[in-house]
mmCIF file of C-alpha atoms in Angstrom:
data_model
loop_
_atom_site.group_PDB
_atom_site.id
_atom_site.type_symbol
_atom_site.label_atom_id
_atom_site.label_comp_id
_atom_site.label_asym_id
_atom_site.label_seq_id
_atom_site.Cartn_x
_atom_site.Cartn_y
_atom_site.Cartn_z
ATOM 1 C CA MET A 1 37.741 1.882 -45.290
ATOM 2 C CA SER A 2 40.291 -0.634 -46.606
ATOM 3 C CA ALA A 3 42.064 2.101 -48.573
ATOM 4 C CA ALA A 4 42.293 4.128 -45.288
ATOM 5 C CA TRP A 5 43.691 1.157 -43.672
ATOM 6 C CA ARG A 6 46.286 0.343 -46.233
ATOM 7 C CA LEU A 7 47.610 4.172 -46.006
ATOM 8 C CA LEU A 8 47.799 3.701 -42.377
ATOM 9 C CA LEU A 9 49.811 0.847 -42.627
ATOM 10 C CA ALA A 10 52.069 1.995 -45.405
ATOM 11 C CA ASP A 11 52.817 4.956 -43.367
ATOM 12 C CA ARG A 12 53.466 2.923 -40.246
ATOM 13 C CA GLY A 13 50.940 4.984 -38.389
ATOM 14 C CA ARG A 14 52.619 8.481 -38.988
ATOM 15 C CA VAL A 15 50.120 9.801 -41.124
ATOM 16 C CA ARG A 16 48.068 12.722 -39.653
ATOM 17 C CA VAL A 17 44.263 11.944 -39.477
ATOM 18 C CA ASP A 18 43.580 15.006 -41.786
ATOM 19 C CA ALA A 19 45.814 14.095 -44.305
ATOM 20 C CA LEU A 20 44.281 10.480 -44.273
ATOM 21 C CA ALA A 21 40.788 11.733 -44.538
ATOM 22 C CA ASP A 22 41.880 13.884 -47.490
ATOM 23 C CA GLU A 23 43.587 11.249 -49.070
ATOM 24 C CA VAL A 24 40.478 8.807 -49.395
ATOM 25 C CA GLY A 25 38.445 11.525 -50.031
ATOM 26 C CA TRP A 26 36.247 11.679 -46.868
ATOM 27 C CA SER A 27 35.715 14.106 -44.077
ATOM 28 C CA ARG A 28 37.395 13.520 -40.784
ATOM 29 C CA GLN A 29 34.072 12.982 -39.100
ATOM 30 C CA HIS A 30 33.311 10.226 -41.825
ATOM 31 C CA LEU A 31 36.755 8.572 -41.254
ATOM 32 C CA TRP A 32 36.195 8.679 -37.635
ATOM 33 C CA SER A 33 32.706 7.064 -37.918
ATOM 34 C CA ARG A 34 34.020 4.564 -40.128
ATOM 35 C CA PHE A 35 36.967 3.391 -38.377
ATOM 36 C CA ARG A 36 34.783 3.291 -35.066
ATOM 37 C CA SER A 37 32.165 1.027 -36.766
ATOM 38 C CA ARG A 38 34.684 -1.274 -38.787
ATOM 39 C CA ILE A 39 37.449 -1.850 -36.087
ATOM 40 C CA GLY A 40 36.101 -0.179 -32.940
ATOM 41 C CA LEU A 41 38.971 2.326 -32.740
ATOM 42 C CA THR A 42 39.466 5.979 -33.764
ATOM 43 C CA PRO A 43 41.866 6.236 -36.538
ATOM 44 C CA LYS A 44 44.144 8.292 -34.216
ATOM 45 C CA HIS A 45 44.285 5.261 -31.830
ATOM 46 C CA ALA A 46 44.638 3.019 -34.696
ATOM 47 C CA ALA A 47 47.739 4.929 -35.903
ATOM 48 C CA ARG A 48 49.080 4.884 -32.572
ATOM 49 C CA LEU A 49 48.891 0.894 -32.457
ATOM 50 C CA VAL A 50 50.513 0.545 -35.921
ATOM 51 C CA ARG A 51 53.327 3.042 -34.802
ATOM 52 C CA PHE A 52 53.849 1.087 -31.789
ATOM 53 C CA ASP A 53 53.903 -2.400 -33.484
ATOM 54 C CA HIS A 54 56.655 -1.000 -35.709
ATOM 55 C CA ALA A 55 58.716 0.416 -32.881
ATOM 56 C CA ALA A 56 58.227 -2.849 -31.143
ATOM 57 C CA ARG A 57 59.493 -4.869 -33.750
ATOM 58 C CA LEU A 58 62.671 -2.694 -33.947
ATOM 59 C CA LEU A 59 63.285 -3.239 -30.534
ATOM 60 C CA ALA A 60 62.964 -6.927 -30.683
ATOM 61 C CA ALA A 61 65.146 -6.790 -33.329
ATOM 62 C CA GLY A 62 68.115 -5.194 -31.347
ATOM 63 C CA ARG A 63 67.676 -1.479 -32.182
ATOM 64 C CA PRO A 64 68.369 0.809 -29.496
ATOM 65 C CA ALA A 65 65.191 2.643 -28.070
ATOM 66 C CA ALA A 66 66.500 6.171 -29.429
ATOM 67 C CA ARG A 67 66.721 4.997 -33.029
ATOM 68 C CA ALA A 68 63.611 2.779 -32.786
ATOM 69 C CA ALA A 69 61.412 6.052 -31.719
ATOM 70 C CA ALA A 70 63.290 8.157 -34.554
ATOM 71 C CA ALA A 71 62.422 5.646 -37.271
ATOM 72 C CA SER A 72 58.908 4.946 -35.931
ATOM 73 C CA GLY A 73 57.951 8.662 -35.880
ATOM 74 C CA TYR A 74 57.989 9.381 -32.289
ATOM 75 C CA THR A 75 59.249 12.915 -31.266
ATOM 76 C CA ASP A 76 61.835 11.721 -28.919
ATOM 77 C CA GLN A 77 62.878 8.400 -26.878
ATOM 78 C CA ALA A 78 60.687 9.697 -23.998
ATOM 79 C CA HIS A 79 57.793 9.585 -26.343
ATOM 80 C CA LEU A 80 58.370 6.117 -27.347
ATOM 81 C CA HIS A 81 58.875 5.451 -23.511
ATOM 82 C CA ARG A 82 55.412 6.936 -22.722
ATOM 83 C CA GLU A 83 53.618 5.060 -25.491
ATOM 84 C CA VAL A 84 55.284 1.722 -24.432
ATOM 85 C CA ARG A 85 54.129 2.205 -20.993
ATOM 86 C CA ALA A 86 50.396 3.138 -22.109
ATOM 87 C CA PHE A 87 50.184 0.170 -24.305
ATOM 88 C CA THR A 88 52.029 -2.623 -22.353
ATOM 89 C CA GLY A 89 52.886 -1.577 -18.809
ATOM 90 C CA VAL A 90 56.506 -2.334 -19.181
ATOM 91 C CA THR A 91 59.477 -0.559 -20.512
ATOM 92 C CA PRO A 92 60.892 -0.526 -24.096
ATOM 93 C CA ALA A 93 63.719 -2.825 -22.712
ATOM 94 C CA ALA A 94 61.109 -5.202 -21.390
ATOM 95 C CA VAL A 95 59.191 -5.068 -24.831
ATOM 96 C CA ALA A 96 62.598 -5.899 -26.802
ATOM 97 C CA ALA A 97 63.071 -9.115 -24.576
ATOM 98 C CA ALA A 98 59.451 -10.116 -24.791
ATOM 99 C CA PRO A 99 59.140 -13.809 -26.002
ATOM 100 C CA TRP A 100 55.703 -12.992 -27.393
ATOM 101 C CA LEU A 101 57.227 -11.311 -30.183
ATOM 102 C CA ALA A 102 59.243 -14.019 -31.440
ATOM 103 C CA VAL A 103 56.578 -16.357 -32.182
ATOM 104 C CA ASP A 104 54.392 -14.199 -34.322
ATOM 105 C CA ASP A 105 54.843 -15.877 -37.763
ATOM 106 C CA VAL A 106 52.989 -12.839 -39.455
ATOM 107 C CA ALA A 107 55.231 -10.142 -37.817
ATOM 108 C CA TRP A 108 58.277 -12.045 -37.967
ATOM 109 C CA PRO A 109 58.522 -14.337 -41.164
ATOM 110 C CA ALA A 110 62.253 -14.617 -40.858
ATOM 111 C CA ARG A 111 61.630 -16.952 -37.734
ATOM 112 C CA ARG A 112 59.902 -19.541 -40.368
ATOM 113 C CA GLY A 113 62.994 -19.724 -42.342
ATOM 114 C CA GLN A 114 62.097 -17.402 -45.174
ATOM 115 C CA GLY A 115 65.110 -15.636 -44.919
ATOM 116 C CA ARG A 116 63.531 -11.974 -44.455
ATOM 117 C CA THR A 117 64.957 -9.612 -41.830
ATOM 118 C CA ALA A 118 63.400 -7.541 -39.036
ATOM 119 C CA PRO A 119 61.479 -4.348 -40.447
ATOM 120 C CA THR A 120 63.379 -1.089 -40.653
#
C-alpha cells in the first residue's frame, strides 16, 4: 500500500488508477479495496485530493489559475475551477488568498525559514 501511495504522490495525483495498479502488481479491484480499507478513500478520490493540493499550493504561491491547472494535470482552467469548488466551496482566487495555506509547516517549509520555495 505504501508503494502505491508514494507513486500517487510522486505523480502529484495524475496517475491513472489502472496504471497505478499495474505498477504495484495488483488488480484494480485489489487496489481499490486496499485504499478504502487503509485510508477510507478510493484511489481515484485520493488522486483528486493530491492533485488539488498541488494546485492549491501553486495558487497560493501566486501562479495564475490557468498555469496552476496545466501544471497540476487539469484539462483546463474550468476543470480546476470545478474541482476547487467541489472540495472547498470557493473559487481558486479565494483558495489562493486562504490564510490556512500559509500556516502549514509541512506544505510550506519556506515559511519556517528553510529557504525552500513553493512547489512548481
